[in-house]
Short mmCIF file of C-alpha atoms in Angstrom, two decimals:
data_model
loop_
_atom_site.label_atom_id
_atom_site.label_comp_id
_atom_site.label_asym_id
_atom_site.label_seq_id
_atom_site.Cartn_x
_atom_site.Cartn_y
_atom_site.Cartn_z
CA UNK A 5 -204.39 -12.53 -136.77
CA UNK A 6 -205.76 -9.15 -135.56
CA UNK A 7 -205.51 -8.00 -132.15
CA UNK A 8 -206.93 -4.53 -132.37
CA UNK A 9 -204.85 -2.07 -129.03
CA UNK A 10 -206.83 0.09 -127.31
CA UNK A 11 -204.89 2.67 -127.63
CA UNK A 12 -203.90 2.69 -131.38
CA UNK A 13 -203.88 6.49 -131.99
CA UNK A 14 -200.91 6.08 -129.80
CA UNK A 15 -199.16 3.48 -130.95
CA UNK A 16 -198.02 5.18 -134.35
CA UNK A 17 -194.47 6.42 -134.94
CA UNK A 18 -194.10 9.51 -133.82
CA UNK A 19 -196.84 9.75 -131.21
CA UNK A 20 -195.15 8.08 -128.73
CA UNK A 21 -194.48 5.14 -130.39
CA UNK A 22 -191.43 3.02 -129.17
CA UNK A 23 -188.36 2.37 -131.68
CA UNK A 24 -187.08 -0.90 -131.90
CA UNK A 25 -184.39 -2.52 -133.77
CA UNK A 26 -185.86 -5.48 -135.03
CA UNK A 27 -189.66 -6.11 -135.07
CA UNK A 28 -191.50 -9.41 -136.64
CA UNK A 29 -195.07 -9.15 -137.41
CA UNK A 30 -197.64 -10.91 -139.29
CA UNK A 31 -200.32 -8.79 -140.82
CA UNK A 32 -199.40 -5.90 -139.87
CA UNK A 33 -199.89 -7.47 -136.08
CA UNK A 34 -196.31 -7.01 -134.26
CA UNK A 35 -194.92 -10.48 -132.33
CA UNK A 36 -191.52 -10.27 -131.57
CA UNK A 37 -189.11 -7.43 -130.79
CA UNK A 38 -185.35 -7.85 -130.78
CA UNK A 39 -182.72 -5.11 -129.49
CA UNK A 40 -179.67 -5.53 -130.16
CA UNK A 41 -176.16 -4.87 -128.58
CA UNK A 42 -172.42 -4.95 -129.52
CA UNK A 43 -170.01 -6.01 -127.39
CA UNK A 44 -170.57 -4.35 -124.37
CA UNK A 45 -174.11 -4.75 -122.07
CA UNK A 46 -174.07 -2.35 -119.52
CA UNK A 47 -176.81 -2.42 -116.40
CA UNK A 48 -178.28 0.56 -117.69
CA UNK A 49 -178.98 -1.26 -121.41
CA UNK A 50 -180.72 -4.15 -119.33
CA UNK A 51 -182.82 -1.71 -116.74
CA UNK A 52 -183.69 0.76 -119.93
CA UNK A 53 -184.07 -2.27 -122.07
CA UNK A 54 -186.52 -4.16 -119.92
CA UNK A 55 -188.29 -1.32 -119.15
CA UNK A 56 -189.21 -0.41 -122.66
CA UNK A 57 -190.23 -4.41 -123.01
CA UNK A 58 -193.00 -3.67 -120.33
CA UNK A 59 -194.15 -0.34 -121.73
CA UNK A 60 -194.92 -2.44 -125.54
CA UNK A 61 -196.36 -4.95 -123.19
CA UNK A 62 -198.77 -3.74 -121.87
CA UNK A 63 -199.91 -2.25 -125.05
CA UNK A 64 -199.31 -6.00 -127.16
CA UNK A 65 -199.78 -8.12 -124.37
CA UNK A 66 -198.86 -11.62 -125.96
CA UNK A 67 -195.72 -9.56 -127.38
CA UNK A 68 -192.48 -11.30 -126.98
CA UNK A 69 -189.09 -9.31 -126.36
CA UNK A 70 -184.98 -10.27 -126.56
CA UNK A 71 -182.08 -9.13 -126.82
CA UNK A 72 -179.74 -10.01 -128.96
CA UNK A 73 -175.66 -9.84 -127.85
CA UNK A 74 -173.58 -9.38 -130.62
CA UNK A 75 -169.92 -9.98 -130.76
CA UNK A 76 -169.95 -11.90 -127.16
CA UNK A 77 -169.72 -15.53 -126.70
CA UNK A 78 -171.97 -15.51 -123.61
CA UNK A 79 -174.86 -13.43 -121.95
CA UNK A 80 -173.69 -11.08 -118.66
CA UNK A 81 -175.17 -12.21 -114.80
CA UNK A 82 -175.90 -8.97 -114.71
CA UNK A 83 -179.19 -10.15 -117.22
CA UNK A 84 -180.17 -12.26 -114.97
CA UNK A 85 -179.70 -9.95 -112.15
CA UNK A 86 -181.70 -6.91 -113.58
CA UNK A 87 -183.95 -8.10 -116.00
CA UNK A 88 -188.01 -8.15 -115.51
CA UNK A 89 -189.05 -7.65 -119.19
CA UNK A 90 -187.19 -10.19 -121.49
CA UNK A 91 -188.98 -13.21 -123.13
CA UNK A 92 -185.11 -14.85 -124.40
CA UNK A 93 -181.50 -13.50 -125.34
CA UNK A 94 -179.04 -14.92 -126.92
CA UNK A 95 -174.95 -14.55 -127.57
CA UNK A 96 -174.22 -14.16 -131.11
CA UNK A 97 -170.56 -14.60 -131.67
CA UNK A 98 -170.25 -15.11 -135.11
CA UNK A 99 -172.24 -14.45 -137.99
CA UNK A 100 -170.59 -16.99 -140.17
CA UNK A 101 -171.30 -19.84 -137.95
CA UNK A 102 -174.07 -21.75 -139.41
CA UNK A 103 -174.90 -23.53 -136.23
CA UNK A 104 -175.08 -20.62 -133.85
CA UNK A 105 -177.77 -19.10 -136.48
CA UNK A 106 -179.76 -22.31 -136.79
CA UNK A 107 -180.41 -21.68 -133.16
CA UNK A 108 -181.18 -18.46 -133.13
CA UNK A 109 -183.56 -18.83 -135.64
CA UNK A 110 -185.00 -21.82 -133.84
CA UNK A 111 -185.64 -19.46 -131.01
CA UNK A 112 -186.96 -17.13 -133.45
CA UNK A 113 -189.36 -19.72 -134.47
CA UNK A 114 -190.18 -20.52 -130.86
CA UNK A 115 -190.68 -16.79 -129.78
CA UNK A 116 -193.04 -16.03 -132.72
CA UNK A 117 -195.24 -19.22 -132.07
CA UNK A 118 -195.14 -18.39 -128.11
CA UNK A 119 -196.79 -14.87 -129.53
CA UNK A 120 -199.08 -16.53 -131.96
CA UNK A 121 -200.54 -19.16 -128.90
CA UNK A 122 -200.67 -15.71 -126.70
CA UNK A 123 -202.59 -13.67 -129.16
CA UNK A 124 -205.43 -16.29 -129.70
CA UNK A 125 -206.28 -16.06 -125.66
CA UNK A 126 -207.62 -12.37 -126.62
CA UNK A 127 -208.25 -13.05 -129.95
CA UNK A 128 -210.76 -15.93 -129.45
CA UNK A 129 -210.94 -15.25 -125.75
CA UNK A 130 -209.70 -18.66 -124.96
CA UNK A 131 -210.08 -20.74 -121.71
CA UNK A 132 -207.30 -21.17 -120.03
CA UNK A 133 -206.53 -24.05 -117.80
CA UNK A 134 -203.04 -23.96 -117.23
CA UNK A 135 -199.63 -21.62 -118.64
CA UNK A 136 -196.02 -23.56 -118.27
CA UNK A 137 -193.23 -21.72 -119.27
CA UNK A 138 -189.72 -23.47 -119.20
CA UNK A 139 -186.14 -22.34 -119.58
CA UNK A 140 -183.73 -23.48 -121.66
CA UNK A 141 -180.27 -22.61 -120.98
CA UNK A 142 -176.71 -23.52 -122.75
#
């Protein structure tokens, strides 16, 4: 995979470079982001949040972005109310439950093919004929 940014002086640590918690990248190429929160997600953590998802955006356009909630058993309304950046999230209660991991990590593997299908559009500048994205929700 190599997307090249045409901005990449820009893009390094440092020089105005976001910081993220989690990143997943292959070759060097980034795909996924993940920020994470304890306990508590304010309004402010979703606006701020969501707004740093757009900035990386529209730098790595086939980026995806989520947030993970730790130590809550369900995501706020108030995500759904203020979000405009977020590709997923997800409610991770407990570390040490085996199922509640499997998904995550099936979401994981979702997100990071969603980038991968993304990337090849400017990579190969695919065709397009149609984009369906569907929600899952539990």
């Amino acid at each position: 995979m190599k997307y090249v940014s045409e901005t990449p002086l820009k893009n390094v640590k440092g020089r105005f470079a976001f910081q993220t918690d989690i990143l997943i990248s292959k070759d060097s190429v980034p795909l996924v982001v993940i920020e994470l929160k304890y306990r508590g997600i304010t309004t402010h953590d979703i606006l701020t949040c969501s707004s740093k998802a757009q900035e990386h955006k529209r730098i790595y356009p086939y980026l995806r972005y989520g947030l993970v909630a730790g130590g809550r058993k369900n995501i706020p309304k108030r995500f759904f109310v203020y979000n405009f950046s977020f590709d997923f999230a997800f409610a991770l209660s407990d570390l040490e439950d085996e199922e509640e991991i499997k998904k995550f990590v099936e979401i994981l593997r979702e997100q990071v093919s969603n980038a991968s299908i993304l990337l090849k559009i400017f990579e190969q500048n695919k065709k397009v004929k149609f984009v369906n994205s569907s929600l899952k929700i539990e």
